[in-house]
PDB file of C-alpha atoms and ligand atoms in Angstrom:
ATOM      1  CA  MET A   1      16.604 -17.515 -13.435  1.00 87.00           C
ATOM      2  CA  SER A   2      17.135 -14.606 -10.846  1.00 96.00           C
ATOM      3  CA  LEU A   3      17.974 -15.824  -6.691  1.00 98.00           C
ATOM      4  CA  ILE A   4      14.936 -12.816  -6.100  1.00 98.00           C
ATOM      5  CA  LYS A   5      11.545 -13.489  -6.173  1.00 98.00           C
ATOM      6  CA  LYS A   6       9.639 -10.729  -5.916  1.00 98.00           C
ATOM      7  CA  ILE A   7       5.728 -10.291  -3.969  1.00 98.00           C
ATOM      8  CA  GLU A   8       3.806  -7.470  -4.542  1.00 98.00           C
ATOM      9  CA  PHE A   9       1.147  -6.657  -1.642  1.00 98.00           C
ATOM     10  CA  LYS A  10      -1.510  -4.826  -2.750  1.00 98.00           C
ATOM     11  CA  ASN A  11      -1.539  -1.464  -1.187  1.00 98.00           C
ATOM     12  CA  LEU A  12      -5.278  -1.521   0.318  1.00 98.00           C
ATOM     13  CA  GLY A  13      -4.566   1.711   1.392  1.00 98.00           C
ATOM     14  CA  ASP A  14      -6.886   4.869   1.619  1.00 98.00           C
ATOM     15  CA  ALA A  15      -6.989   9.333   2.752  1.00 98.00           C
ATOM     16  CA  ARG A  16      -6.154   7.787   5.691  1.00 98.00           C
ATOM     17  CA  GLY A  17      -3.260   6.025   5.591  1.00 98.00           C
ATOM     18  CA  ASP A  18      -1.856   2.960   4.364  1.00 98.00           C
ATOM     19  CA  LEU A  19      -2.952  -1.103   5.282  1.00 98.00           C
ATOM     20  CA  VAL A  20      -1.039  -3.729   3.496  1.00 98.00           C
ATOM     21  CA  SER A  21      -2.455  -7.835   3.909  1.00 98.00           C
ATOM     22  CA  ILE A  22      -0.801 -11.166   3.910  1.00 98.00           C
ATOM     23  CA  GLU A  23      -2.395 -13.924   4.060  1.00 98.00           C
ATOM     24  CA  ALA A  24      -1.506 -17.754   4.330  1.00 98.00           C
ATOM     25  CA  ASN A  25      -1.747 -19.855   0.818  1.00 98.00           C
ATOM     26  CA  LYS A  26      -2.802 -17.054  -0.767  1.00 98.00           C
ATOM     27  CA  ASN A  27      -0.849 -13.277  -2.055  1.00 98.00           C
ATOM     28  CA  ILE A  28       1.923 -16.165   0.183  1.00 98.00           C
ATOM     29  CA  PRO A  29       3.501 -19.171  -0.450  1.00 98.00           C
ATOM     30  CA  PHE A  30       2.853 -21.020   2.269  1.00 98.00           C
ATOM     31  CA  SER A  31       1.196 -21.366   5.671  1.00 98.00           C
ATOM     32  CA  VAL A  32       2.304 -19.042   8.703  1.00 98.00           C
ATOM     33  CA  ASN A  33       3.848 -20.692  11.771  1.00 98.00           C
ATOM     34  CA  ARG A  34       6.234 -17.958  13.192  1.00 98.00           C
ATOM     35  CA  VAL A  35       6.675 -13.819  12.223  1.00 98.00           C
ATOM     36  CA  TYR A  36       8.792 -12.233  13.719  1.00 98.00           C
ATOM     37  CA  TYR A  37      10.808  -8.280  12.585  1.00 98.00           C
ATOM     38  CA  LEU A  38      14.528  -6.726  13.613  1.00 98.00           C
ATOM     39  CA  VAL A  39      14.114  -3.272  14.603  1.00 98.00           C
ATOM     40  CA  ASN A  40      16.949  -0.792  15.649  1.00 98.00           C
ATOM     41  CA  THR A  41      19.521  -2.010  13.303  1.00 96.00           C
ATOM     42  CA  GLN A  42      22.747  -0.673  13.665  1.00 96.00           C
ATOM     43  CA  VAL A  43      23.863   0.716  10.144  1.00 96.00           C
ATOM     44  CA  GLY A  44      27.328  -1.449   9.666  1.00 97.00           C
ATOM     45  CA  LYS A  45      26.478  -3.977  11.259  1.00 98.00           C
ATOM     46  CA  SER A  46      25.373  -7.301   8.714  1.00 98.00           C
ATOM     47  CA  ARG A  47      23.088 -10.101   9.873  1.00 98.00           C
ATOM     48  CA  GLY A  48      22.280 -13.294   7.952  1.00 98.00           C
ATOM     49  CA  PHE A  49      25.187 -15.005   7.142  1.00 98.00           C
ATOM     50  CA  HIS A  50      23.267 -19.041   6.430  1.00 98.00           C
ATOM     51  CA  ALA A  51      21.241 -20.988   4.832  1.00 98.00           C
ATOM     52  CA  HIS A  52      18.090 -22.491   6.043  1.00 98.00           C
ATOM     53  CA  LYS A  53      17.481 -26.577   4.618  1.00 98.00           C
ATOM     54  CA  LYS A  54      14.356 -25.951   5.123  1.00 98.00           C
ATOM     55  CA  LEU A  55      12.452 -22.899   6.119  1.00 98.00           C
ATOM     56  CA  GLN A  56      11.115 -20.239   3.905  1.00 98.00           C
ATOM     57  CA  GLN A  57      10.102 -17.118   4.566  1.00 98.00           C
ATOM     58  CA  VAL A  58       9.387 -14.051   3.151  1.00 98.00           C
ATOM     59  CA  LEU A  59      10.946 -10.808   4.072  1.00 99.00           C
ATOM     60  CA  ILE A  60       9.365  -7.026   3.889  1.00 98.00           C
ATOM     61  CA  CYS A  61      11.097  -3.788   4.623  1.00 98.00           C
ATOM     62  CA  LEU A  62       8.245  -1.916   6.820  1.00 98.00           C
ATOM     63  CA  LYS A  63      10.169   0.929   7.502  1.00 98.00           C
ATOM     64  CA  GLY A  64      13.701   2.334   6.222  1.00 98.00           C
ATOM     65  CA  ARG A  65      16.112   0.559   3.800  1.00 98.00           C
ATOM     66  CA  CYS A  66      18.501  -2.270   3.325  1.00 98.00           C
ATOM     67  CA  THR A  67      20.142  -4.701   1.099  1.00 98.00           C
ATOM     68  CA  VAL A  68      19.880  -9.017   0.930  1.00 98.00           C
ATOM     69  CA  THR A  69      22.254 -10.666  -0.078  1.00 98.00           C
ATOM     70  CA  LEU A  70      21.634 -14.347  -1.276  1.00 98.00           C
ATOM     71  CA  ASP A  71      23.470 -16.614  -3.055  1.00 98.00           C
ATOM     72  CA  ASP A  72      22.451 -20.111  -4.440  1.00 97.00           C
ATOM     73  CA  GLY A  73      26.314 -21.407  -4.264  1.00 96.00           C
ATOM     74  CA  LYS A  74      26.172 -20.364  -8.578  1.00 96.00           C
ATOM     75  CA  SER A  75      25.763 -16.571  -8.478  1.00 97.00           C
ATOM     76  CA  ARG A  76      25.282 -14.068  -6.209  1.00 98.00           C
ATOM     77  CA  GLU A  77      21.750 -11.137  -5.909  1.00 98.00           C
ATOM     78  CA  GLU A  78      21.395  -8.447  -4.267  1.00 98.00           C
ATOM     79  CA  VAL A  79      18.072  -6.982  -3.372  1.00 98.00           C
ATOM     80  CA  VAL A  80      17.216  -3.922  -1.741  1.00 98.00           C
ATOM     81  CA  LEU A  81      14.479  -3.860   0.242  1.00 98.00           C
ATOM     82  CA  ASN A  82      12.151  -0.081   1.162  1.00 98.00           C
ATOM     83  CA  SER A  83       8.590  -0.615   0.609  1.00 98.00           C
ATOM     84  CA  PHE A  84       6.387  -2.005   2.159  1.00 98.00           C
ATOM     85  CA  SER A  85       4.719  -3.363  -0.310  1.00 98.00           C
ATOM     86  CA  GLU A  86       7.109  -5.452  -1.306  1.00 98.00           C
ATOM     87  CA  GLY A  87       8.443  -7.899  -0.166  1.00 98.00           C
ATOM     88  CA  ILE A  88      10.342 -11.184  -1.147  1.00 98.00           C
ATOM     89  CA  LEU A  89      10.568 -14.886  -1.240  1.00 98.00           C
ATOM     90  CA  ILE A  90      14.034 -17.054   0.550  1.00 98.00           C
ATOM     91  CA  ASP A  91      13.675 -20.447  -0.442  1.00 98.00           C
ATOM     92  CA  SER A  92      15.726 -23.036   1.973  1.00 98.00           C
ATOM     93  CA  LEU A  93      18.854 -23.937   0.514  1.00 98.00           C
ATOM     94  CA  ILE A  94      19.346 -19.469  -0.258  1.00 98.00           C
ATOM     95  CA  TRP A  95      22.323 -18.296   1.669  1.00 98.00           C
ATOM     96  CA  ARG A  96      21.069 -14.764   2.585  1.00 98.00           C
ATOM     97  CA  GLU A  97      23.200 -11.708   4.004  1.00 98.00           C
ATOM     98  CA  MET A  98      21.134  -8.623   5.299  1.00 98.00           C
ATOM     99  CA  HIS A  99      23.765  -5.403   4.146  1.00 98.00           C
ATOM    100  CA  ASP A 100      22.905  -1.477   4.702  1.00 98.00           C
ATOM    101  CA  PHE A 101      20.015  -1.347   7.866  1.00 98.00           C
ATOM    102  CA  THR A 102      19.125   1.955   7.994  1.00 98.00           C
ATOM    103  CA  ASP A 103      18.442   3.238  11.555  1.00 97.00           C
ATOM    104  CA  ASP A 104      14.694   3.187  11.187  1.00 98.00           C
ATOM    105  CA  CYS A 105      14.405   0.550   9.252  1.00 98.00           C
ATOM    106  CA  VAL A 106      11.605  -2.532  10.281  1.00 98.00           C
ATOM    107  CA  LEU A 107      11.832  -5.715   9.097  1.00 98.00           C
ATOM    108  CA  LEU A 108       8.941  -7.884   9.447  1.00 98.00           C
ATOM    109  CA  VAL A 109       9.769 -11.469   8.717  1.00 99.00           C
ATOM    110  CA  ILE A 110       7.213 -14.125   7.836  1.00 99.00           C
ATOM    111  CA  ALA A 111       8.247 -18.088   7.998  1.00 98.00           C
ATOM    112  CA  ASN A 112       6.682 -20.842   7.283  1.00 98.00           C
ATOM    113  CA  GLU A 113       8.174 -23.361   9.960  1.00 98.00           C
ATOM    114  CA  TYR A 114       8.477 -22.515  13.893  1.00 98.00           C
ATOM    115  CA  TYR A 115      11.931 -21.469  15.059  1.00 98.00           C
ATOM    116  CA  ASP A 116      14.647 -24.663  15.200  1.00 98.00           C
ATOM    117  CA  GLU A 117      18.209 -24.248  15.033  1.00 98.00           C
ATOM    118  CA  SER A 118      19.266 -27.391  13.832  1.00 98.00           C
ATOM    119  CA  ASP A 119      17.092 -26.431  10.452  1.00 98.00           C
ATOM    120  CA  TYR A 120      20.204 -23.149  10.493  1.00 98.00           C
ATOM    121  CA  ILE A 121      23.879 -23.713   8.361  1.00 98.00           C
ATOM    122  CA  ARG A 122      25.373 -21.039   9.301  1.00 98.00           C
ATOM    123  CA  SER A 123      29.147 -22.469   8.102  1.00 98.00           C
ATOM    124  CA  TYR A 124      29.451 -20.681   4.124  1.00 98.00           C
ATOM    125  CA  THR A 125      31.055 -24.249   3.217  1.00 98.00           C
ATOM    126  CA  HIS A 126      28.707 -26.118   4.742  1.00 98.00           C
ATOM    127  CA  PHE A 127      25.694 -24.761   2.708  1.00 98.00           C
ATOM    128  CA  LEU A 128      28.433 -25.289  -0.309  1.00 97.00           C
ATOM    129  CA  GLU A 129      28.441 -28.956   0.765  1.00 97.00           C
ATOM    130  CA  GLU A 130      24.439 -28.654   0.945  1.00 96.00           C
ATOM    131  CA  ILE A 131      24.443 -27.579  -2.345  1.00 94.00           C
ATOM    132  CA  GLY A 132      26.495 -29.972  -3.017  1.00 91.00           C
ATOM    133  CA  SER A 133      24.886 -33.120  -1.986  1.00 75.00           C
ATOM    134  CA  GLU A 134      21.463 -32.263  -2.993  1.00 72.00           C
ATOM    135  CA  HIS A 135      22.185 -31.800  -6.559  1.00 65.00           C
ATOM    136  CA  ASN A 136      23.915 -35.364  -5.849  1.00 63.00           C
ATOM    137  CA  THR A 137      20.691 -37.101  -5.276  1.00 56.00           C
TER     138      THR A 137
HETATM  139  C1  T46 B   1      16.890 -15.402   8.567  1.00 56.81           C
HETATM  140  C2  T46 B   1      17.060 -13.909   8.659  1.00 56.81           C
HETATM  141  C3  T46 B   1      16.384 -13.548   8.212  1.00 56.81           C
HETATM  142  C4  T46 B   1      15.497 -17.115  18.316  1.00 56.81           C
HETATM  143  O1  T46 B   1      15.144 -18.169  19.414  1.00 56.81           O
HETATM  144  N1  T46 B   1      13.975 -17.185  17.622  1.00 56.81           N
HETATM  145  C5  T46 B   1      13.504 -16.650  16.372  1.00 56.81           C
HETATM  146  O2  T46 B   1      12.647 -17.313  15.685  1.00 56.81           O
HETATM  147  C6  T46 B   1      15.031 -16.422  15.094  1.00 56.81           C
HETATM  148  C7  T46 B   1      14.722 -15.565  14.462  1.00 56.81           C
HETATM  149  C8  T46 B   1      15.834 -16.142  15.678  1.00 56.81           C
HETATM  150  N2  T46 B   1      16.689 -16.653  17.382  1.00 56.81           N
HETATM  151  C9  T46 B   1      17.365 -16.840  17.945  1.00 56.81           C
HETATM  152  C10 T46 B   1      18.169 -17.449  17.673  1.00 56.81           C
HETATM  153  C11 T46 B   1      19.578 -16.424  17.677  1.00 56.81           C
HETATM  154  O3  T46 B   1      20.389 -16.749  19.123  1.00 56.81           O
HETATM  155  O4  T46 B   1      17.782 -15.082  18.104  1.00 56.81           O
HETATM  156  C12 T46 B   1      19.265 -14.309  17.429  1.00 56.81           C
HETATM  157  C13 T46 B   1      19.606 -13.636  16.112  1.00 56.81           C
HETATM  158  O5  T46 B   1      18.988 -14.456  15.836  1.00 56.81           O
HETATM  159  P1  T46 B   1      20.155 -14.433  14.281  1.00 56.81           P
HETATM  160  O6  T46 B   1      21.419 -14.345  14.647  1.00 56.81           O
HETATM  161  O7  T46 B   1      19.996 -15.977  13.404  1.00 56.81           O
HETATM  162  O8  T46 B   1      19.489 -13.605  13.482  1.00 56.81           O
HETATM  163  P2  T46 B   1      20.020 -12.843  12.668  1.00 56.81           P
HETATM  164  O9  T46 B   1      19.294 -11.104  11.791  1.00 56.81           O
HETATM  165  O10 T46 B   1      20.787 -13.314  11.058  1.00 56.81           O
HETATM  166  O11 T46 B   1      19.235 -14.002  10.910  1.00 56.81           O
HETATM  167  C14 T46 B   1      17.142 -13.929  10.919  1.00 56.81           C
HETATM  168  C15 T46 B   1      16.800 -15.144  11.243  1.00 56.81           C
HETATM  169  O12 T46 B   1      17.426 -15.908  12.418  1.00 56.81           O
HETATM  170  C16 T46 B   1      16.748 -15.803   9.564  1.00 56.81           C
HETATM  171  O13 T46 B   1      16.700 -17.685   9.414  1.00 56.81           O
HETATM  172  O14 T46 B   1      16.459 -15.587   7.763  1.00 56.81           O
HETATM  173  O15 T46 B   1      17.108 -13.649  10.195  1.00 56.81           O
END
């Protein structure tokens, strides 16, 4: 099964412009506790390099482009984000890296939990250990 879980959002736009509506537990599969965004991203500067123990997030590239690498400890896949009407769901215990940002990228992230540094796994070795212990329980 692919690690890339795409969500297509309906474009409600008209001749005046585009409009996309995101509703918790409707077109994204969780309740929303936090929204943040990445702007003024630097060409050649990658981000991420972590997994989350519990957090679920939806990433939508509102403008520009970036590439997201997803890794479940067994396989790695890449997806290019470049559409305001398409998101990806990143579940817990998925290692993510964000690469190849354009300098005009606006990356919106919708999260089901408040910020909690203790939910981060910032070492790939610890991530593999966590995945291993999940599989053995
Ligand atoms: C993720 C990817 C897609 C906060 O204080 N509150 C927040 O809500 C967030 C997201 C970050 N921070 C702090 C933690 C760091 O000191 O802001 C600093 C930069 O965060 P970080 O280096 O984790 O940023 P990215 O771009 O590597 O990762 C972020 C999210 O942290 C992460 O959950 O999945 O975007």
